Short mmCIF file of C-alpha atoms in Angstrom, two decimals:
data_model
loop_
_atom_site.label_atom_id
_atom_site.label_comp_id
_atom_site.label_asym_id
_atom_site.label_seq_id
_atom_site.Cartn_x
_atom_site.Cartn_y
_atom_site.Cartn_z
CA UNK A 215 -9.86 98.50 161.05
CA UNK A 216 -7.00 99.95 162.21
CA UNK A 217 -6.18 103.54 163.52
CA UNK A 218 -3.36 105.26 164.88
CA UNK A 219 -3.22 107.88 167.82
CA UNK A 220 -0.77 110.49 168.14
CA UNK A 221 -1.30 112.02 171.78
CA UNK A 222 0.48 115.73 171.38
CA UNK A 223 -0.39 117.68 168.98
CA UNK A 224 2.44 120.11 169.57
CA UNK A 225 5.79 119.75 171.40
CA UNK A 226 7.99 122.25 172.19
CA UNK A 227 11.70 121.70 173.15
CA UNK A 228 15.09 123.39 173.62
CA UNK A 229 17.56 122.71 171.52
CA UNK A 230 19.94 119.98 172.74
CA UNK A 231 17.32 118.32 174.79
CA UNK A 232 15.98 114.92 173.84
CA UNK A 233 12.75 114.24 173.00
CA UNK A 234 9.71 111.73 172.64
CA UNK A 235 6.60 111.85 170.23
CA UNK A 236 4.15 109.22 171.31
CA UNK A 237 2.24 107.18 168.98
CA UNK A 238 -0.43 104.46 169.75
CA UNK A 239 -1.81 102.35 167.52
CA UNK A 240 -5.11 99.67 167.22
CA UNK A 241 -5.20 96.38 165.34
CA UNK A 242 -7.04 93.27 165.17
CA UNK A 243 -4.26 92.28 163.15
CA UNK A 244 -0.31 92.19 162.73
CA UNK A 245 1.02 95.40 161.52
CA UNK A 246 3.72 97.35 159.98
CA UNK A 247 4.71 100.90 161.58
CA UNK A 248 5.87 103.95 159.62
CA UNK A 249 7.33 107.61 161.52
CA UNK A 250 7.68 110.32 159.03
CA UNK A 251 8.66 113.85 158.71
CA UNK A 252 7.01 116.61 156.84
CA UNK A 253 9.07 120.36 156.25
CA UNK A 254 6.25 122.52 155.52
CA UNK A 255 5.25 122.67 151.81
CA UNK A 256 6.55 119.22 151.40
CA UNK A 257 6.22 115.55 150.72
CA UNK A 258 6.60 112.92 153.11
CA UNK A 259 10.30 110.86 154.38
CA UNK A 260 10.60 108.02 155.96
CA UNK A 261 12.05 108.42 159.27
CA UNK A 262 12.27 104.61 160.54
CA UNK A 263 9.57 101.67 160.10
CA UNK A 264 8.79 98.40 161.72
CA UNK A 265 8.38 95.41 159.82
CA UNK A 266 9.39 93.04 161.87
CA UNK A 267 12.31 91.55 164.74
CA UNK A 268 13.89 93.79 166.99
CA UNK A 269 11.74 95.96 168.66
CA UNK A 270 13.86 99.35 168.77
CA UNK A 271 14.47 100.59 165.28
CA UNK A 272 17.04 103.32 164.43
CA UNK A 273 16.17 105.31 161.62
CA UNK A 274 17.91 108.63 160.08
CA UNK A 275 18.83 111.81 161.63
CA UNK A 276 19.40 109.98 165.01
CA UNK A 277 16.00 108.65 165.61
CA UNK A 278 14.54 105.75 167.01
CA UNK A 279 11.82 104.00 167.76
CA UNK A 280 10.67 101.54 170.30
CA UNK A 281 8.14 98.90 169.24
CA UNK A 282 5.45 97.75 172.16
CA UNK A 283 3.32 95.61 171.18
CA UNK A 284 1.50 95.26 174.65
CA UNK A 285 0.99 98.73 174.93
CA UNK A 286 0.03 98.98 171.36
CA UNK A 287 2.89 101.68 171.11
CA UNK A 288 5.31 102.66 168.66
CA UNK A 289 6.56 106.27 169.92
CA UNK A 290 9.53 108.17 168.46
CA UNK A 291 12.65 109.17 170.32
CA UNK A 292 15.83 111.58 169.87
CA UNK A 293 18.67 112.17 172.69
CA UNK A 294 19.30 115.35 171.30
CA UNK A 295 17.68 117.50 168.96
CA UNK A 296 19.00 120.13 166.66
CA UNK A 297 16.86 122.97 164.99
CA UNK A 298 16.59 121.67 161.76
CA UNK A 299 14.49 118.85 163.71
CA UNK A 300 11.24 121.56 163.57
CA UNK A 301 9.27 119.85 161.37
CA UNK A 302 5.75 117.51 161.65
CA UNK A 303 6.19 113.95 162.75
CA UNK A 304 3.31 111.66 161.27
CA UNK A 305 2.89 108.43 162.86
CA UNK A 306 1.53 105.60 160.49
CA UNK A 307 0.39 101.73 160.38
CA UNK A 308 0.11 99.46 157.32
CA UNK A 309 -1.80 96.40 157.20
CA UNK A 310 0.64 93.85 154.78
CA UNK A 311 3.24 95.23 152.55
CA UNK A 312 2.05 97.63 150.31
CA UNK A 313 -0.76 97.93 151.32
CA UNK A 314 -2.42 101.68 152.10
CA UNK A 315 -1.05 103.65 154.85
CA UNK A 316 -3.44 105.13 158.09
CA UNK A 317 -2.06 108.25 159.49
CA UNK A 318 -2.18 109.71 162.81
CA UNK A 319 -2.89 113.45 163.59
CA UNK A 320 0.90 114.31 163.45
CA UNK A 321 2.52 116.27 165.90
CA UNK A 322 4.83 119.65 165.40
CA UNK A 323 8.03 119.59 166.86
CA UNK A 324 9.61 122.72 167.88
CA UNK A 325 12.94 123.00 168.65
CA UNK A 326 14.01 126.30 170.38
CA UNK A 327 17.67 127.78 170.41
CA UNK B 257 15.79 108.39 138.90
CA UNK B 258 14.74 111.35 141.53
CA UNK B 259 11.99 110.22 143.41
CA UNK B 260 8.24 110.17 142.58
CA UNK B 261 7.48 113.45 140.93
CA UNK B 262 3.86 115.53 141.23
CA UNK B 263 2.92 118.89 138.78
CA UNK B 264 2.05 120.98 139.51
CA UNK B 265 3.13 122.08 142.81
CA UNK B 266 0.36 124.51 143.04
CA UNK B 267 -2.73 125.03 141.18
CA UNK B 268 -5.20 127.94 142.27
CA UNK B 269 -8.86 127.49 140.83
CA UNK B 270 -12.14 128.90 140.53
CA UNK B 271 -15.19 126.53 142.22
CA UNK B 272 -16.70 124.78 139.68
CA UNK B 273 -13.97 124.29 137.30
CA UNK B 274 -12.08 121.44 137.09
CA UNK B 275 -8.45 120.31 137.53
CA UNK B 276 -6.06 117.37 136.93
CA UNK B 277 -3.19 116.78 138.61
CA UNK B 278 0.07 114.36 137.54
CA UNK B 279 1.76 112.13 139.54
CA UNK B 280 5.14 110.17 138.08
CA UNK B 281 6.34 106.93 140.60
CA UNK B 282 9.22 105.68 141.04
CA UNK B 283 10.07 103.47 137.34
CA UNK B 284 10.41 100.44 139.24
CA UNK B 285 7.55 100.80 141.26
CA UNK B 286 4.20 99.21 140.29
CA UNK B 287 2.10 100.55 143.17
CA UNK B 288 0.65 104.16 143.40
CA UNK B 289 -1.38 105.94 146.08
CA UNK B 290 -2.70 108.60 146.28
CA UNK B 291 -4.16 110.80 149.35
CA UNK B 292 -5.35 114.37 150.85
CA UNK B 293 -3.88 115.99 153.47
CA UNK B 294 -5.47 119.24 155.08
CA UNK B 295 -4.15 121.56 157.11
CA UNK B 296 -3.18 120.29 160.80
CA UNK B 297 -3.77 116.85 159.77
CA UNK B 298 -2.53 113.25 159.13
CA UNK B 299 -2.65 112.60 154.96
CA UNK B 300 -6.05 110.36 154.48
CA UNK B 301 -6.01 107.74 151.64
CA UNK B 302 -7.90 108.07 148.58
CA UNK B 303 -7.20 105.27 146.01
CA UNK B 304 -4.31 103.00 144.85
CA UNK B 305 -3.04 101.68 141.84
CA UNK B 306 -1.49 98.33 140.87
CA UNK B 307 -0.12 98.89 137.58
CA UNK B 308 -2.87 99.91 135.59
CA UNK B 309 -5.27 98.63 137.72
CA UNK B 310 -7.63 100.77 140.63
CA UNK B 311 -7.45 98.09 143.67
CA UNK B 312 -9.51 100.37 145.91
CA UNK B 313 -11.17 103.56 147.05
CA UNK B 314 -11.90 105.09 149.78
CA UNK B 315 -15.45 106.68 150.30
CA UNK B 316 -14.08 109.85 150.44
CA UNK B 317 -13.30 109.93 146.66
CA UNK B 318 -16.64 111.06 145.79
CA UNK B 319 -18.08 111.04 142.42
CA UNK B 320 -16.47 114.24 141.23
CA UNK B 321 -12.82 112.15 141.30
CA UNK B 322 -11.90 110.08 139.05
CA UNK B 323 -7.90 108.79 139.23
CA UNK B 324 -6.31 106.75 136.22
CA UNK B 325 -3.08 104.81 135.41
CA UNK B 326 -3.95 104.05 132.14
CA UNK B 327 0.12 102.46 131.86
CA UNK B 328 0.88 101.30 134.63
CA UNK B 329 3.65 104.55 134.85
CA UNK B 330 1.69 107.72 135.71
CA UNK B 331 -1.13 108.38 137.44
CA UNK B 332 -3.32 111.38 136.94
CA UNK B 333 -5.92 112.53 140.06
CA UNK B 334 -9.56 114.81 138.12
CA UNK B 335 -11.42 117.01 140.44
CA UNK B 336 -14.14 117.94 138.68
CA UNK B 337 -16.82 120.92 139.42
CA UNK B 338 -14.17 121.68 142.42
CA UNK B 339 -15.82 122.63 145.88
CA UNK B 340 -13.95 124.96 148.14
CA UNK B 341 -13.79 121.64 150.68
CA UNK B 342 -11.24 120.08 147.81
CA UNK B 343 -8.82 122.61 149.01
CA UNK B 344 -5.96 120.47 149.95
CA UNK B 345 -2.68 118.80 149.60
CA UNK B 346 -3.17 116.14 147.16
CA UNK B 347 -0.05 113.43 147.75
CA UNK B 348 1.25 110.95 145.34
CA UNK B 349 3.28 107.95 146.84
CA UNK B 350 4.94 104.72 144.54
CA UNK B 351 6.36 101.57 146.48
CA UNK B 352 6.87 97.89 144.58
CA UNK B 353 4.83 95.08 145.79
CA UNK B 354 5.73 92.92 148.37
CA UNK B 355 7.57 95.86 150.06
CA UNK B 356 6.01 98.24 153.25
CA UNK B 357 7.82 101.47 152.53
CA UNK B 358 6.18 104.04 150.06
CA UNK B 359 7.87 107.01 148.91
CA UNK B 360 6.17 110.05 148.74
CA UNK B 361 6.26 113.26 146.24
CA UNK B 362 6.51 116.78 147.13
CA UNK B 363 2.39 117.05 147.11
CA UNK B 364 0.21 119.54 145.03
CA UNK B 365 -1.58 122.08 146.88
CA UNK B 366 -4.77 122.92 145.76
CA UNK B 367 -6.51 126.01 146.25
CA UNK B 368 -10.25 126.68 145.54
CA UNK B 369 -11.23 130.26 145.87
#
């Protein structure tokens, strides 16, 4: 079965400073990886996802993502982050396409001015 | 087409009644999850939907849930005889098959008092 690890449960950060959410993943098998962001009182968006190839993915609002598949590691990066970034990051893993999504904890980003 | 659309965004029951909730995918889309999310954690999978039919469930859809897609379009989620544990957000995602990225509605949150 697999399961996914998000190791801060809250990170706090000035504005303009970059940023990493970490993310760890386990798998017997080959998987897919998923970040997304949550405003509160709402759905779900895709940030960036791993499917397969290279291993850093670029997503939207200036995110990416580094794949490591011998650390079993898929964390989330920004170089700079703006206010509007204050939101919950969910880390997630997907066994084939389609196929149900396993969630970590998420973290809460804060971004102070 | 907007996105994959939930109602209502917020229902507020009594324990021991029961409530339905709607979700509406994506047209194209012929999966649909569902899943729970409670507060200060990751959304946990429920059930899914291919077309019309319920491909699985998790165990923590107990007997007093019951989710249909009698179409293959919508999908409704029943709570019945609702516990004050059912208090939740109760997400509704659509992707097509053969594809890894599910998009997600805003949520309903449910409140049992």
């Amino acid at each position: 079965a697999q399961s996914v690890t998000q190791l801060d449960s809250q990170v706090p950060v000035f504005e303009e400073a970059p940023v990493e959410l970490r993310c760890n993943y386990s798998s017997s098998v080959s998987v897919y990886l998923f970040w997304y962001v949550q405003y509160p009182n709402q759905g779900l968006q895709l940030l960036l996802k791993y499917l397969s190839g290279s291993t850093l993915v670029k997503g939207i609002n200036g995110f990416e993502a580094e794949f490591n598949k011998s650390q079993t590691s898929f964390h989330l990066r920004k170089p700079s982050v703006h206010i509007s970034d204050t939101a919950e990051y969910f880390c997630a893993v997907t066994r084939g396409q389609g196929g149900k999504l396993i969630f970590g904890q998420g973290t809460e980003l804060s971004v102070k001015p | 087409d907007t996105g994959v659309s939930q109602n209502p965004r917020h229902k507020i029951t009594k324990r021991g009644q029961n409530v339905t909730f709607r979700c509406d995918p994506i047209s194209e889309h012929n999966r649909l999850y569902w899943y729970r999310q409670t507060l200060g954690q990751g959304p946990e999978f429920l059930t899914y939907f291919q077309n019309e039919a319920q491909l699985e469930k998790s165990r923590l859809l107990s007997d007093r849930f019951s989710a249909e897609r009698p179409k293959g379009s919508f999908s409704t989620l029943e709570i019945q005889r609702t516990e004050q544990g059912d208090s939740a957000m109760y997400l509704c995602a659509s992707s097509l098959a053969g594809t890894a990225e599910a998009f997600f509605g805003q949520g309903t949150r449910l409140t049992v008092v």
